[in-house]
JSON list of C-alpha atoms in Angstrom, two decimals:
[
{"chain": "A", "resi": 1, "resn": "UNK", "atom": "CA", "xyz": [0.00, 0.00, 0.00]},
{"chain": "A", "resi": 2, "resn": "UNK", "atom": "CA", "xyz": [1.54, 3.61, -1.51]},
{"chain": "A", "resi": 3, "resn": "UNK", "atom": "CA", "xyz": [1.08, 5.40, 1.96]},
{"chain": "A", "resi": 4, "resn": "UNK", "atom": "CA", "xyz": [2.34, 8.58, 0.72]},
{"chain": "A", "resi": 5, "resn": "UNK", "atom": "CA", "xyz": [-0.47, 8.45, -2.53]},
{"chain": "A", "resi": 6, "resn": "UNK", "atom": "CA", "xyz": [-3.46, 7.86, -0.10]},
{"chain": "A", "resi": 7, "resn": "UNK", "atom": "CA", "xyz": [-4.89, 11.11, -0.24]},
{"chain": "A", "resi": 8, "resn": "UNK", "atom": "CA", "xyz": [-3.27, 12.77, -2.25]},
{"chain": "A", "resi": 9, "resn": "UNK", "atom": "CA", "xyz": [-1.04, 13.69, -5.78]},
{"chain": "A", "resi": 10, "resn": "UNK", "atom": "CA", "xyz": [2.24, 13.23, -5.04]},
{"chain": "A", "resi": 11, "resn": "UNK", "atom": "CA", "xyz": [3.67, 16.18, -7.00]},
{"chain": "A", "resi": 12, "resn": "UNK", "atom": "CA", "xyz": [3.00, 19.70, -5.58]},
{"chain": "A", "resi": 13, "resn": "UNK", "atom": "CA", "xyz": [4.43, 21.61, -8.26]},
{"chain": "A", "resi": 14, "resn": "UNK", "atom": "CA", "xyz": [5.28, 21.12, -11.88]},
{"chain": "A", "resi": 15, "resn": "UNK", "atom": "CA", "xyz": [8.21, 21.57, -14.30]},
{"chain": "A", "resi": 16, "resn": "UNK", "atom": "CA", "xyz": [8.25, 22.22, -17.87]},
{"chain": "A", "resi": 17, "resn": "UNK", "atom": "CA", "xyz": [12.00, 23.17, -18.07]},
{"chain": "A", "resi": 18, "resn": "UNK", "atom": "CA", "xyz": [13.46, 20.52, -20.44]},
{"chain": "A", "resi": 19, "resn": "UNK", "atom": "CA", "xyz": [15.13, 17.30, -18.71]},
{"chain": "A", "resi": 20, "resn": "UNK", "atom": "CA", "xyz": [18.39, 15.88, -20.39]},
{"chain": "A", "resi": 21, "resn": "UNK", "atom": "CA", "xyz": [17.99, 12.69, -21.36]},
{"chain": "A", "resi": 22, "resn": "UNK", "atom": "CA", "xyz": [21.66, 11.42, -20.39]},
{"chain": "A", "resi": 23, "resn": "UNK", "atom": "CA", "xyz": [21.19, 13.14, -16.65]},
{"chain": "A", "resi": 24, "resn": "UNK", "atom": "CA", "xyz": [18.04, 10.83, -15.93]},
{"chain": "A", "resi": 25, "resn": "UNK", "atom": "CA", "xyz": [18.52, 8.45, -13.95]},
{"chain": "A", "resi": 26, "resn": "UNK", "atom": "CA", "xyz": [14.56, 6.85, -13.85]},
{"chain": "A", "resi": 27, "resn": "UNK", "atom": "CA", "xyz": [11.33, 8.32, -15.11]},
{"chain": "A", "resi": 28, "resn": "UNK", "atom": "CA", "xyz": [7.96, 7.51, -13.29]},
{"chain": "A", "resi": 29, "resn": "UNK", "atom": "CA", "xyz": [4.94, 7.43, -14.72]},
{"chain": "A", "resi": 30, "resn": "UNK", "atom": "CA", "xyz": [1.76, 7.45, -12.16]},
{"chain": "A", "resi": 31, "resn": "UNK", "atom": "CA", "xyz": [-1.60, 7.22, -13.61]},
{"chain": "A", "resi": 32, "resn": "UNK", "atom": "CA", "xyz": [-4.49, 9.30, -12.46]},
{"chain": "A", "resi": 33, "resn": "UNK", "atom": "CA", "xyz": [-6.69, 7.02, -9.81]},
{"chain": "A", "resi": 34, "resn": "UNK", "atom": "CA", "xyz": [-8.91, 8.09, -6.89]},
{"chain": "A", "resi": 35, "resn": "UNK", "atom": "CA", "xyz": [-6.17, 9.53, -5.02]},
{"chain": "A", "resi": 36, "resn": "UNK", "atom": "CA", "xyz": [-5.04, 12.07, -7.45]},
{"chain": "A", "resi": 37, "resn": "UNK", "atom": "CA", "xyz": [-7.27, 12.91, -10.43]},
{"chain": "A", "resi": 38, "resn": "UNK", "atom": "CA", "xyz": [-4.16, 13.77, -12.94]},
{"chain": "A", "resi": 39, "resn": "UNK", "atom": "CA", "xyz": [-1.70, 11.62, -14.57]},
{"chain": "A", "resi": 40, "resn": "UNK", "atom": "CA", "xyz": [1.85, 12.05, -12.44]},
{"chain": "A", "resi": 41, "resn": "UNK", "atom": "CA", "xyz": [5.68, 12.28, -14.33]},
{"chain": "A", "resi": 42, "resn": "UNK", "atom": "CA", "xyz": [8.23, 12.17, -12.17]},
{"chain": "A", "resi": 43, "resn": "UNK", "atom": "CA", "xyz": [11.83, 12.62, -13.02]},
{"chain": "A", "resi": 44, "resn": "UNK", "atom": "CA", "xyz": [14.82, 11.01, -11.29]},
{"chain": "A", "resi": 45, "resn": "UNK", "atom": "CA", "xyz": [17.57, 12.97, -11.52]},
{"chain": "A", "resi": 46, "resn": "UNK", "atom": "CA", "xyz": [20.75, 11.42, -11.39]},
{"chain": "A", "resi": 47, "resn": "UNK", "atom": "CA", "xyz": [22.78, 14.20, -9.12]},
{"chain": "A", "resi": 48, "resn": "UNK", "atom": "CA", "xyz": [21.58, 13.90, -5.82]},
{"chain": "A", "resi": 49, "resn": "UNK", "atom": "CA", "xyz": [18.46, 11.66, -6.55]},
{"chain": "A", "resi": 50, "resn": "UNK", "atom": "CA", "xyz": [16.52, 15.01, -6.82]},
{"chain": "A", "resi": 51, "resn": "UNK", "atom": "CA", "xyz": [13.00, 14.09, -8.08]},
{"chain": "A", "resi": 52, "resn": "UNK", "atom": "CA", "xyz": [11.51, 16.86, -10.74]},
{"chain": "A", "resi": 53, "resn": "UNK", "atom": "CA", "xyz": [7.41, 16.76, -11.93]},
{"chain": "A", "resi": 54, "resn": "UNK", "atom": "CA", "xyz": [7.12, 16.74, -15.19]},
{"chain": "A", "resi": 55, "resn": "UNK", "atom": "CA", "xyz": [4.29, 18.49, -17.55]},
{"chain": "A", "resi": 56, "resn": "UNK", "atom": "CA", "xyz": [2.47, 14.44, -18.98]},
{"chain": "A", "resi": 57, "resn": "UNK", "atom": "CA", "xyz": [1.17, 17.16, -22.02]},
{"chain": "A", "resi": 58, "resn": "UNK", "atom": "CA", "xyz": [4.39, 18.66, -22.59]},
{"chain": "A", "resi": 59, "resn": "UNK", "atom": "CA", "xyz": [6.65, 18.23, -25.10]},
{"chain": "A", "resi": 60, "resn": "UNK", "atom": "CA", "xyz": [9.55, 17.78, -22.92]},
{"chain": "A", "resi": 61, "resn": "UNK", "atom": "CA", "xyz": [8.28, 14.89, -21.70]},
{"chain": "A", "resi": 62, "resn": "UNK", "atom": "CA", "xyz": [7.38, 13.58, -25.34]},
{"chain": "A", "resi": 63, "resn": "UNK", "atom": "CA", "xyz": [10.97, 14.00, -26.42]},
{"chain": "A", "resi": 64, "resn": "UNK", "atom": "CA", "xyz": [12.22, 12.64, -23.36]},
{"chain": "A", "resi": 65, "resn": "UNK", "atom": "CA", "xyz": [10.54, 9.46, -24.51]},
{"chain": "A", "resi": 66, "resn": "UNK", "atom": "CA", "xyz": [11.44, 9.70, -27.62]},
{"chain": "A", "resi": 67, "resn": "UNK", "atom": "CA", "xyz": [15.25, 9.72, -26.79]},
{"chain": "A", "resi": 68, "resn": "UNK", "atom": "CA", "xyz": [15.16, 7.24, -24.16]},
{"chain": "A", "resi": 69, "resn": "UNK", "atom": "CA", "xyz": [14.16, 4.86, -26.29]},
{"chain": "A", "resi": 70, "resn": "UNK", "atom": "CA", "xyz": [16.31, 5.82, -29.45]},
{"chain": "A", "resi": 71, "resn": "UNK", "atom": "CA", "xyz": [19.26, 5.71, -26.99]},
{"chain": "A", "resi": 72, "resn": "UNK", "atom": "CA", "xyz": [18.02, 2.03, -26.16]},
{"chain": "A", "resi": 73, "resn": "UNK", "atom": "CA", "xyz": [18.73, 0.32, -29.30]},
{"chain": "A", "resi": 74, "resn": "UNK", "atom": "CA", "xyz": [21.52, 2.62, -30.66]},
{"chain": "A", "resi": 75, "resn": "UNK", "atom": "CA", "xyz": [23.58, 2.89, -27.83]},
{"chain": "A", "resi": 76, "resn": "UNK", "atom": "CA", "xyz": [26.97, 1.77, -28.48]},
{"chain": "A", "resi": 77, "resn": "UNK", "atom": "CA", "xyz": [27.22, 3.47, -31.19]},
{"chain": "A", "resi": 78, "resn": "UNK", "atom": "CA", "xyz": [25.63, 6.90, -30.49]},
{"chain": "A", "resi": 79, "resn": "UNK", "atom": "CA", "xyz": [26.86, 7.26, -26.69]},
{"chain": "A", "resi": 80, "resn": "UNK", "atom": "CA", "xyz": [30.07, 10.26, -27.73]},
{"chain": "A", "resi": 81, "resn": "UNK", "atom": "CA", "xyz": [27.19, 12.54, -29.45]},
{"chain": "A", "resi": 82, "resn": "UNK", "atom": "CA", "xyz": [24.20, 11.57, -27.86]},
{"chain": "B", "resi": 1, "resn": "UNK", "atom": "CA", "xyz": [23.09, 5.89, -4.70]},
{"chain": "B", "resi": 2, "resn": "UNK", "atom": "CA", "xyz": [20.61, 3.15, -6.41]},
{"chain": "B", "resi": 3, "resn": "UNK", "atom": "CA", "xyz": [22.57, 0.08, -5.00]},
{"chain": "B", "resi": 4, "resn": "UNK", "atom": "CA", "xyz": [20.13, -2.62, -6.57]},
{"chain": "B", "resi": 5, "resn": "UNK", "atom": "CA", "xyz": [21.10, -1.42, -9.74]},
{"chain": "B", "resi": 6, "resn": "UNK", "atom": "CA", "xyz": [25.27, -0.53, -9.55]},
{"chain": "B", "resi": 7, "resn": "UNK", "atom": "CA", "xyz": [25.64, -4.07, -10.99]},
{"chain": "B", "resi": 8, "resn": "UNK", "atom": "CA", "xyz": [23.38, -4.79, -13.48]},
{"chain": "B", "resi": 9, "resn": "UNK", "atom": "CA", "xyz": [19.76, -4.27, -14.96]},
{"chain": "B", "resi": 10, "resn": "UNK", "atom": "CA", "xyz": [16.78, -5.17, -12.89]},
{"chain": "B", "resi": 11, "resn": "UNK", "atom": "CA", "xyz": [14.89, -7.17, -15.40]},
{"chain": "B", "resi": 12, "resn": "UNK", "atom": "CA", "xyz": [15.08, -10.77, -15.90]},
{"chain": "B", "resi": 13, "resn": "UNK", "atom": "CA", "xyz": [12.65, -11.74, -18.02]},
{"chain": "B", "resi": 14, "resn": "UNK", "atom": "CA", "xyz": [10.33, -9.26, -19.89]},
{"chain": "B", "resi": 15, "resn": "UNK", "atom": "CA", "xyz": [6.79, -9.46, -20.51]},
{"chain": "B", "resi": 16, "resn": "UNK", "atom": "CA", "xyz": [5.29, -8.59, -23.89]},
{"chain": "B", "resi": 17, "resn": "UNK", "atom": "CA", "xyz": [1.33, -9.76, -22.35]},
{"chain": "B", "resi": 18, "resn": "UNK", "atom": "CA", "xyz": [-0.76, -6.54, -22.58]},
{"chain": "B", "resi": 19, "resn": "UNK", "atom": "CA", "xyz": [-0.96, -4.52, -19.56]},
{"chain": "B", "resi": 20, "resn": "UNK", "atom": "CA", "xyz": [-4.64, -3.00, -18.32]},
{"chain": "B", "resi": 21, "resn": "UNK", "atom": "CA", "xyz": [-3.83, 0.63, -17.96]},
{"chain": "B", "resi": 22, "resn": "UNK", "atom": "CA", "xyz": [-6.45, 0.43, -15.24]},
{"chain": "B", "resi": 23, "resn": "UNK", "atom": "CA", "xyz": [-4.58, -2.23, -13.47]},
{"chain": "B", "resi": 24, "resn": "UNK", "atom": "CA", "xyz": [-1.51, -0.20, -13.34]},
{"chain": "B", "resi": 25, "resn": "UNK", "atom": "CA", "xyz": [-0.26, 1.36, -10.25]},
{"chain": "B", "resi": 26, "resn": "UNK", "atom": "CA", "xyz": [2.84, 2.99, -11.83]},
{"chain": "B", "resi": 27, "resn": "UNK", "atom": "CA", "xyz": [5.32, 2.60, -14.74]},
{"chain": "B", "resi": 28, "resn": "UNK", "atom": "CA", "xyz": [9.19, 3.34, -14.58]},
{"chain": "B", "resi": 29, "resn": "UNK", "atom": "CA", "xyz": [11.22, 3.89, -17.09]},
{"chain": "B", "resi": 30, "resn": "UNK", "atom": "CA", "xyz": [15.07, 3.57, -16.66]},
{"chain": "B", "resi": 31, "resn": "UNK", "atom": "CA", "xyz": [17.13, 4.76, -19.81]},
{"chain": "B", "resi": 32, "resn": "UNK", "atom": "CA", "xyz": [20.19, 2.73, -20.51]},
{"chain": "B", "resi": 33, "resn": "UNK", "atom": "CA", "xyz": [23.31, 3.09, -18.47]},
{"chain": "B", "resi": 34, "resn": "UNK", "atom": "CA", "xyz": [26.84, 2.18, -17.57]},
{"chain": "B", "resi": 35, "resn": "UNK", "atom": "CA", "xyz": [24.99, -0.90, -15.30]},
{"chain": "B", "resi": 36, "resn": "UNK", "atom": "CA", "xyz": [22.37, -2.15, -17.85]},
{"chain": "B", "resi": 37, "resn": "UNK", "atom": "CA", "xyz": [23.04, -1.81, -21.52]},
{"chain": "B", "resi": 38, "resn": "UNK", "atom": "CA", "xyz": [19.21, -1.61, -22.55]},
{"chain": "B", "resi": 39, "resn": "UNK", "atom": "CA", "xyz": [16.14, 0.49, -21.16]},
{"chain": "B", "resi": 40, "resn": "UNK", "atom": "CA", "xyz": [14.07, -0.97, -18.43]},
{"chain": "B", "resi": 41, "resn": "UNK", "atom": "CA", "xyz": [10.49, -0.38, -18.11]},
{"chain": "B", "resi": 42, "resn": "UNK", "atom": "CA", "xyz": [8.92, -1.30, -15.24]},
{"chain": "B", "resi": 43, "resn": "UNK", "atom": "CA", "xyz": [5.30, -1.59, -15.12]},
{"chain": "B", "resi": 44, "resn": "UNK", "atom": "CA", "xyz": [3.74, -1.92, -10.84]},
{"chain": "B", "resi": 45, "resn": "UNK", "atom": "CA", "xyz": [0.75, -3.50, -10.77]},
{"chain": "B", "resi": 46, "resn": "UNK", "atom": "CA", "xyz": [-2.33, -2.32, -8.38]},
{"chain": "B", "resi": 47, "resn": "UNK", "atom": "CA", "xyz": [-2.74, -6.15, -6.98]},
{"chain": "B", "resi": 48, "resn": "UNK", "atom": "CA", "xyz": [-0.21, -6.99, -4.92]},
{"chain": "B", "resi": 49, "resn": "UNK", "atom": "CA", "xyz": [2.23, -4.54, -6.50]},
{"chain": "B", "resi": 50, "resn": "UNK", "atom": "CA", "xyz": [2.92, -7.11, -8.48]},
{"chain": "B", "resi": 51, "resn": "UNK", "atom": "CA", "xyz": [6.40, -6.06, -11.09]},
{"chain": "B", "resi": 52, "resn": "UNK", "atom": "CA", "xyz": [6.42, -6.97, -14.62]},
{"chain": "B", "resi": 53, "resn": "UNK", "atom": "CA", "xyz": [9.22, -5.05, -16.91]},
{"chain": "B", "resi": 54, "resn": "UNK", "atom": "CA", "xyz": [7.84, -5.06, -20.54]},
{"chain": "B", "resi": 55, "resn": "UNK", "atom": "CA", "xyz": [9.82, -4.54, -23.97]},
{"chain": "B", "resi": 56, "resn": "UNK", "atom": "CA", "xyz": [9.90, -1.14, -24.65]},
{"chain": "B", "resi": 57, "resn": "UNK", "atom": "CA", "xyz": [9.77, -1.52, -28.08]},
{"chain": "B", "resi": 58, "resn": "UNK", "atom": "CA", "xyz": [6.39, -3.63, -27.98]},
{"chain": "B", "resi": 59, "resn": "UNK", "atom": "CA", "xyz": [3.23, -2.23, -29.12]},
{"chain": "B", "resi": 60, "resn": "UNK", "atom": "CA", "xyz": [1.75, -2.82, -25.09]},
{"chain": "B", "resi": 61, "resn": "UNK", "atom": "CA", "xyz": [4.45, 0.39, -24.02]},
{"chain": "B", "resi": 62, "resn": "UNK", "atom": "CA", "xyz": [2.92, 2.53, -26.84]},
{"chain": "B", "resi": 63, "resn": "UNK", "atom": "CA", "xyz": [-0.61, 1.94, -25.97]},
{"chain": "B", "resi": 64, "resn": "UNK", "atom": "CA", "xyz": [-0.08, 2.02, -22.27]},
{"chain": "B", "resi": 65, "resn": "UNK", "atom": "CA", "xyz": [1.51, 5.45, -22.58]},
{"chain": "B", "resi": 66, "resn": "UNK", "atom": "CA", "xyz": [-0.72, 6.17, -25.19]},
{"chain": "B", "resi": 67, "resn": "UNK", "atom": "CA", "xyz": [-3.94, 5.53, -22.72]},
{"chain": "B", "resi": 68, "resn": "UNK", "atom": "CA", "xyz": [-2.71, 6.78, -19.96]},
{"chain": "B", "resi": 69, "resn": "UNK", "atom": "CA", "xyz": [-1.98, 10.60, -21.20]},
{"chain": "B", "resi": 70, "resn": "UNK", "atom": "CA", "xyz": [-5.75, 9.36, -22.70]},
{"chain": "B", "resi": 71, "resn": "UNK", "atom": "CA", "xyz": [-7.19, 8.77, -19.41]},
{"chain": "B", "resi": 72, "resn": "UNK", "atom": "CA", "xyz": [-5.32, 12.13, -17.81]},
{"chain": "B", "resi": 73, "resn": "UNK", "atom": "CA", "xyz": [-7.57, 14.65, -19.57]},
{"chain": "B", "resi": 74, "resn": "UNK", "atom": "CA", "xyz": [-11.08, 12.70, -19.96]},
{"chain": "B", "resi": 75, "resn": "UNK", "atom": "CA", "xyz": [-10.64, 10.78, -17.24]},
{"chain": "B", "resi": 76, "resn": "UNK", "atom": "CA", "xyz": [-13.82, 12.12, -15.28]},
{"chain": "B", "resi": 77, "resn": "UNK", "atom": "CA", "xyz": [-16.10, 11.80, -18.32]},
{"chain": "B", "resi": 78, "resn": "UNK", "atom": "CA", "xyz": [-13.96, 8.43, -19.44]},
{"chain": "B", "resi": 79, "resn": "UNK", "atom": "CA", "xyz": [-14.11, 6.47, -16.12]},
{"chain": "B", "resi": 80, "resn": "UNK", "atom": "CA", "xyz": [-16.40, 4.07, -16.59]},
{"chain": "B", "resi": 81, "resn": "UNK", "atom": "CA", "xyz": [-15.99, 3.28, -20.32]},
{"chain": "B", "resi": 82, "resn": "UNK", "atom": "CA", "xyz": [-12.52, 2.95, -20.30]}
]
């Protein structure tokens, strides 16, 4: 049981400054329920663990998919420029 | 410092079964890195909080993502259809 998403959205405010791709460390994805009527992004940064809310309609968040999985199967060979 | 994952990637086998966006408690993605070669995606189940990673290149991701940014802004008009 998600004690801290009992009552309420876990994210209190929201970014839409653009994430780097390569400084993520794990992206969360939290879908709207009874607790919190609006789909939740969090961000897992890799410096200090610091968490960052992401915008689920904004486009940062739509390239940040986009890259992370375009890094996935190109990897090796894209990892100087990327 | 994410010790369960300084060694290697957390999935062992991945699922390619469709996931019930409904059913889904939360989904993390994990980009590719130094420890695990490929991305991760992580999908929490509401039962049990049950873990299933799924391909992120199957059609199940798209959709899933795809329904839940869906869900986000209908999802008081949407709740009992969907």
């Amino acid at each position: 049981i998600p004690l801290s998403r009992t009552t309420r959205c876990t994210c209190i405010k929201i970014s839409d400054r653009p994430v780097n791709p390569r400084s993520l460390e794990k992206l969360e994805v939290i879908p709207a329920s009874q607790s919190c009527p609006r789909v939740e992004i969090i961000a897992t940064m890799k410096k200090n663990e610091e968490k960052r809310c992401l915008n689920p309609e904004s486009k940062t968040i739509k390239n940040l998919l986009k890259a992370i999985s375009k890094n996935r199967s190109r990897r090796s060979q894209t990892q100087k420029e990327a």
